Short mmCIF file of C-alpha atoms and ligand atoms in Angstrom, two decimals:
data_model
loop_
_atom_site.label_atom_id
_atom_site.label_comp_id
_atom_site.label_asym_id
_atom_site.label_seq_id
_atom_site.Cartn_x
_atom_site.Cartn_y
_atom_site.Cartn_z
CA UNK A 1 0.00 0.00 0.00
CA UNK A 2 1.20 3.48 -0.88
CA UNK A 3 1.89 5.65 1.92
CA UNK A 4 -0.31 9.26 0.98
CA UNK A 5 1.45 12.74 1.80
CA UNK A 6 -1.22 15.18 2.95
CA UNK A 7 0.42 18.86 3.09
CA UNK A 8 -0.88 21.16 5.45
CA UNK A 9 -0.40 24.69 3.79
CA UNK A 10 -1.22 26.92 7.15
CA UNK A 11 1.48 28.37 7.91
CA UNK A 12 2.05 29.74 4.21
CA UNK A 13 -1.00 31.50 5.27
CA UNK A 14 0.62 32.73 8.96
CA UNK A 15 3.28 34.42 7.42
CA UNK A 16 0.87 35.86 4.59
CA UNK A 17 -1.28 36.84 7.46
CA UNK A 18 1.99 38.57 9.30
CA UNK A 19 1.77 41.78 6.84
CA UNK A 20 -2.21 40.94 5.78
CA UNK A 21 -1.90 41.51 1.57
CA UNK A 22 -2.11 38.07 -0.57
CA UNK A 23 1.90 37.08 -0.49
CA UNK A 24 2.56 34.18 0.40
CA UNK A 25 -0.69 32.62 -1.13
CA UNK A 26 -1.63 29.11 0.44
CA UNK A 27 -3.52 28.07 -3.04
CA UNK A 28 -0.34 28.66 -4.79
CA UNK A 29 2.07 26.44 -2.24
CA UNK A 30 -0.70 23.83 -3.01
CA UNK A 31 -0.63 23.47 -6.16
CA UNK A 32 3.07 23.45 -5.83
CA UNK A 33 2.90 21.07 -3.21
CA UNK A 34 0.66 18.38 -5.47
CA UNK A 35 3.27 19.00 -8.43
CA UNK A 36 6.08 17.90 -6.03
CA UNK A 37 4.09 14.44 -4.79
CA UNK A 38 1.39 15.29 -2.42
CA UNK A 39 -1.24 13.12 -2.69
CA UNK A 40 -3.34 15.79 -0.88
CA UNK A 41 -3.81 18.87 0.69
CA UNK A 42 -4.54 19.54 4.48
CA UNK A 43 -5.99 22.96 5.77
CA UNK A 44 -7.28 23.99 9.49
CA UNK A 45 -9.85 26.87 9.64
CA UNK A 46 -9.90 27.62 13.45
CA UNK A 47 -11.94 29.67 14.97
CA UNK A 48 -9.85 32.56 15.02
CA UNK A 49 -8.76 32.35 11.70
CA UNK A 50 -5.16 33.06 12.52
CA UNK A 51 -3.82 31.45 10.00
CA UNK A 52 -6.56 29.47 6.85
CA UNK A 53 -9.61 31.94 5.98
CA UNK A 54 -13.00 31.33 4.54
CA UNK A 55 -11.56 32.57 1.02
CA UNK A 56 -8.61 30.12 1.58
CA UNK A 57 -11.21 27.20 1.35
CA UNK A 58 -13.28 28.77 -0.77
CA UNK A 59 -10.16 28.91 -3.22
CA UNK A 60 -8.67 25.59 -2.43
CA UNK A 61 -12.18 23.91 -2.96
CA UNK A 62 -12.37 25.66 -6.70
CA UNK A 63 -8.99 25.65 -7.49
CA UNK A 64 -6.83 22.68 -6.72
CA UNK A 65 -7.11 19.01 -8.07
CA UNK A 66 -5.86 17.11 -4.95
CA UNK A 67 -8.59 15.73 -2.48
CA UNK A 68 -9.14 18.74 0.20
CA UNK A 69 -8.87 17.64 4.16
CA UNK A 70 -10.88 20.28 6.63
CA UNK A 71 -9.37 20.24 9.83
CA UNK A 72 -12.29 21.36 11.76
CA UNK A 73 -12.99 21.33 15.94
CA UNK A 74 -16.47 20.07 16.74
CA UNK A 75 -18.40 23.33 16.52
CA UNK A 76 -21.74 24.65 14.34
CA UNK A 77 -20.02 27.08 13.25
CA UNK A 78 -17.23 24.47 11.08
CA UNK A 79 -19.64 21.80 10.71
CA UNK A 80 -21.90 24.72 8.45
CA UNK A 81 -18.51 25.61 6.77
CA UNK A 82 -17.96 21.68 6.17
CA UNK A 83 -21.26 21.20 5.06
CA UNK A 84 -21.47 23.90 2.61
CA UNK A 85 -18.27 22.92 1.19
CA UNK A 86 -17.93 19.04 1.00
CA UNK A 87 -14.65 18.40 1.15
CA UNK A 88 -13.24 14.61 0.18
CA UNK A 89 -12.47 14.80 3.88
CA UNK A 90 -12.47 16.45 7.55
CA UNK A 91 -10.65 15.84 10.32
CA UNK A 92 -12.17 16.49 14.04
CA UNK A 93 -9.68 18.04 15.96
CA UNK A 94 -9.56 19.43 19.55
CA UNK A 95 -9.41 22.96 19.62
CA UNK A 96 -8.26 25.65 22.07
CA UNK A 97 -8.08 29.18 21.47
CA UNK A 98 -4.57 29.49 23.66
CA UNK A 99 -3.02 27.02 22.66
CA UNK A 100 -0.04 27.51 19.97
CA UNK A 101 -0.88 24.26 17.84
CA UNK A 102 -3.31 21.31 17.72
CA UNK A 103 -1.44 20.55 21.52
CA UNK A 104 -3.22 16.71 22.27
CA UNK A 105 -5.13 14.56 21.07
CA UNK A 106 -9.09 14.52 20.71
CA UNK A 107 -10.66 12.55 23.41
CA UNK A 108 -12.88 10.44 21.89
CA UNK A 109 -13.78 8.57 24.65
CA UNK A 110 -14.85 11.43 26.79
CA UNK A 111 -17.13 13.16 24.47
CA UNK A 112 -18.50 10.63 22.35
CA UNK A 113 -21.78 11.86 22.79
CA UNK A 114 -21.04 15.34 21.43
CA UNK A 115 -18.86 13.83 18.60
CA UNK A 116 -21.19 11.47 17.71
CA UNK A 117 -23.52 14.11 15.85
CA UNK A 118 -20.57 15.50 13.68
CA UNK A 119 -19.38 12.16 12.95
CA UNK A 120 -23.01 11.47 11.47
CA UNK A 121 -23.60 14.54 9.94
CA UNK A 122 -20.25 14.86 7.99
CA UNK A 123 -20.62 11.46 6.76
CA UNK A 124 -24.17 11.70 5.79
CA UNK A 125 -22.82 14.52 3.79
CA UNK A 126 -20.47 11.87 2.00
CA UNK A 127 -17.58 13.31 3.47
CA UNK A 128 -15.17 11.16 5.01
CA UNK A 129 -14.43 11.87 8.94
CA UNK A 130 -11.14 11.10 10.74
CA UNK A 131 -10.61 11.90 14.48
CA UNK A 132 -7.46 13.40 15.48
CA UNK A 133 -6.56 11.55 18.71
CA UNK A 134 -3.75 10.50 21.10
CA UNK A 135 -2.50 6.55 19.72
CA UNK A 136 -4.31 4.71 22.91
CA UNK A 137 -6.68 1.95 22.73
CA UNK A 138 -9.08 4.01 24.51
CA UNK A 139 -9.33 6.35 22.03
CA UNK A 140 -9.44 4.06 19.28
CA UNK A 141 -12.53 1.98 20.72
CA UNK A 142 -14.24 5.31 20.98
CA UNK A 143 -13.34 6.13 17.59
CA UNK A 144 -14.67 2.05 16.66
CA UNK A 145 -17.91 3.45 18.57
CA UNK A 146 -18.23 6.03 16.55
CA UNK A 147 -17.82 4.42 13.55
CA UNK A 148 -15.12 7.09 11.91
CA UNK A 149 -13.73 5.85 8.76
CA UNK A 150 -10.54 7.15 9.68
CA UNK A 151 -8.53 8.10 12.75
CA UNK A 152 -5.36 10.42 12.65
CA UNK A 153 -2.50 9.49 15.36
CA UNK A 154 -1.47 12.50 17.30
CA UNK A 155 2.71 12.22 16.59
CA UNK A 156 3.50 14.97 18.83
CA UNK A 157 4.81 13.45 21.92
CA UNK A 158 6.69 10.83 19.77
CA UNK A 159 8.37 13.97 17.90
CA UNK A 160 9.33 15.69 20.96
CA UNK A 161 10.60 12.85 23.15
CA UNK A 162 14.27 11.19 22.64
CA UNK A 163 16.08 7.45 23.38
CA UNK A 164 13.60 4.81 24.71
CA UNK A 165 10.50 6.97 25.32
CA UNK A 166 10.97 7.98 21.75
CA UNK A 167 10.89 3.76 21.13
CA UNK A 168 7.33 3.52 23.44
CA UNK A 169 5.80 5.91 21.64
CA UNK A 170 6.76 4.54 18.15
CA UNK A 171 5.43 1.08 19.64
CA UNK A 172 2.14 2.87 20.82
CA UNK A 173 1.56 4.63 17.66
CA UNK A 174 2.34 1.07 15.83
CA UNK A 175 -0.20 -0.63 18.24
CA UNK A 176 -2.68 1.39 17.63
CA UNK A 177 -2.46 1.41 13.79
CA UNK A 178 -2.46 -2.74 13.87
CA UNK A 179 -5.72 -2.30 16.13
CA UNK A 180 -7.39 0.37 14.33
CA UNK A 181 -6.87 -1.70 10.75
CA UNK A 182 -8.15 -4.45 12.51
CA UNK A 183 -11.34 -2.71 13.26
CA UNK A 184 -11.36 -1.86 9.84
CA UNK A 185 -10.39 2.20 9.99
CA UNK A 186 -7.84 3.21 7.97
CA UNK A 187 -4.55 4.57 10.43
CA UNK A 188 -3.19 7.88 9.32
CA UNK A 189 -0.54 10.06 11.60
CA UNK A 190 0.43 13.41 11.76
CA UNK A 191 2.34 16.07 14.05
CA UNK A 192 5.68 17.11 14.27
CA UNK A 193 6.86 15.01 11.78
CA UNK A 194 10.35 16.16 10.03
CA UNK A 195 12.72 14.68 7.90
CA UNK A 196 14.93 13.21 10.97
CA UNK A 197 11.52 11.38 12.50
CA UNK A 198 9.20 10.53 9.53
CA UNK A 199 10.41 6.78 8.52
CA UNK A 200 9.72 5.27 11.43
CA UNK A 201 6.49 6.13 11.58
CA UNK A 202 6.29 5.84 7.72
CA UNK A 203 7.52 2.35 8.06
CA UNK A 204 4.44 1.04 10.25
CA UNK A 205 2.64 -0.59 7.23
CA UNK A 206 -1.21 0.14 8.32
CA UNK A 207 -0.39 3.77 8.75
CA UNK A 208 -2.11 4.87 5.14
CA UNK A 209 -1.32 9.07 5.18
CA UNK A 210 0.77 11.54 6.87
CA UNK A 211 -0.37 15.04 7.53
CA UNK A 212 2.83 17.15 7.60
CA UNK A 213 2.94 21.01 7.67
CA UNK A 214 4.78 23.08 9.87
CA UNK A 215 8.54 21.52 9.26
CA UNK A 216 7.76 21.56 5.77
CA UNK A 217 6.90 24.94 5.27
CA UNK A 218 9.80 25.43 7.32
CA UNK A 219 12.20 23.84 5.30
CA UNK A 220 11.00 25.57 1.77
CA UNK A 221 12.52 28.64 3.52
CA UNK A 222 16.10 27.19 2.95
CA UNK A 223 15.43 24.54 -0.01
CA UNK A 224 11.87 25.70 -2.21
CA UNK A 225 8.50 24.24 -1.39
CA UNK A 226 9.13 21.59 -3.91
CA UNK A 227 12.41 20.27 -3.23
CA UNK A 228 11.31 20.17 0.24
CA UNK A 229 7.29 17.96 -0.36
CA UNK A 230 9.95 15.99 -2.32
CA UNK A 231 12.43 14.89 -0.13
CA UNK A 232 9.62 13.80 2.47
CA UNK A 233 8.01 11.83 -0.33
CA UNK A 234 11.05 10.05 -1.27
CA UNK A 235 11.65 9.35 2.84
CA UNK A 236 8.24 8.40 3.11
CA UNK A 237 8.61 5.86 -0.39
CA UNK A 238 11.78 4.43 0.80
CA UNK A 239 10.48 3.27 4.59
CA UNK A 240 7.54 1.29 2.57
N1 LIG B 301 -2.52 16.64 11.60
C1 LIG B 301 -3.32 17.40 12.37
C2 LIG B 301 -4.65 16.86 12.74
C3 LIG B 301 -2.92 18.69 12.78
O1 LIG B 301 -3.75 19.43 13.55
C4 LIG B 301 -1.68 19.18 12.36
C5 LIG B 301 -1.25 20.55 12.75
O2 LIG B 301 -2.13 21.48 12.29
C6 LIG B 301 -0.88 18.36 11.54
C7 LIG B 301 -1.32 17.08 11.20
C8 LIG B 301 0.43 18.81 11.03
O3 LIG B 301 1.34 19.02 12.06
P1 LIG B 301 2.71 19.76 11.77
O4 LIG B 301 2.36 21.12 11.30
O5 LIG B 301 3.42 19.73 13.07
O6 LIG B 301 3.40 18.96 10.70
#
């Protein structure tokens, strides 16, 4: 099975957003990003809007070819936005208006009831759902519960940890990508992922996609956009 590359593209739009004007344009580093290998593209509208806009989905929805993944929190407000626009997919995230980045993992578990009405609506919608949670079997027989297509592996702590911890949370992740294929959801990961982390994570064979933005975006600073979605594709190719 191919391992996809999602791109997220936000933080083209938080530096465009650093002056306001149009420069850098998000739609542009996507279509970049698909000629350079990504097999889609992955864009959070918070609630804040500190980085994606309404026009930035309106855009991305009219004007790229890849497969369009919403990150969304759990709200009306997205769901409307979600609704409205169909993307091929969205992916429930926990939001909080402090916090510097998508910081943890959904919890299933604990809000299943709330969740549950997104998870319906968004798939009655034909769109396909994916919860963003901590790798735990907890979460993932919440997510079985729910019946999500899709869950997303929060990578963080295994990007930020070192030595053996790194090793448990590689196993963890791995654990819960066997038990989530087994339950028939598809395992993708995402979070922190760089070029000096990504293959083994990209070398757990259930894991199906990678959502990777911010090191990315990073990188094209020093090396291009392209030349950067590149090298993590070839990375990604050579751990399968
Ligand atoms: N997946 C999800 C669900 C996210 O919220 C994020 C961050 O927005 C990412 C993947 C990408 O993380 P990073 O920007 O650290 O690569």
């Amino acid at each position: 099975m191919k391992l996809r590359l999602g791109v997220n593209i936000d933080h083209v739009a938080t530096i465009r957003n650093a002056r306001g004007g149009d420069h850098p344009d998000p739609v542009r580093a996507a279509i970049m990003a698909a000629a350079a290998g990504a097999d889609g593209i992955t864009a959070h509208l918070r609630e804040d809007r500190r980085h994606i806009t309404d026009n930035d989905i309106d855009r991305l929805m009219a004007e790229i070819d890849l497969p369009l993944n919403l990150e969304m929190a759990a709200t009306e407000e997205m769901l409307d936005i979600a609704l409205r626009h169909r993307p091929h997919a969205a992916c429930i995230v926990p939001e909080r208006r402090e916090e510097r980045t998508t910081e943890g993992g959904l919890d299933a578990a604990g809000q299943q009831d709330h969740l549950a009405y997104f998870v319906d609506e968004l798939t009655d919608a034909g769109i396909r759902v994916s919860l963003f949670i901590e790798p735990s079997e907890r979460q993932i027989d919440a997510a079985v519960r729910l019946g999500a297509p899709v869950v997303e592996l929060h990578t963080g702590r295994y990007a930020h940890v070192d030595g053996e911890e790194r090793t448990a949370e590689l196993k963890r992740i791995a654990d819960c990508a066997a038990l989530a294929a087994k339950n028939g959801i598809e395992p993708h990961a995402g979070h922190g992922l760089t070029f000096d982390n990504v293959v083994p994570v990209a070398a757990v064979p259930q894991i199906a996609e990678l959502n990777i933005g911010h090191f990315l975006i990073g990188e094209a600073i020093f090396t291009g956009l392209e030349a950067s979605v590149r090298r993590m594709r070839e990375l990604m190719d050579a751990a399968r």
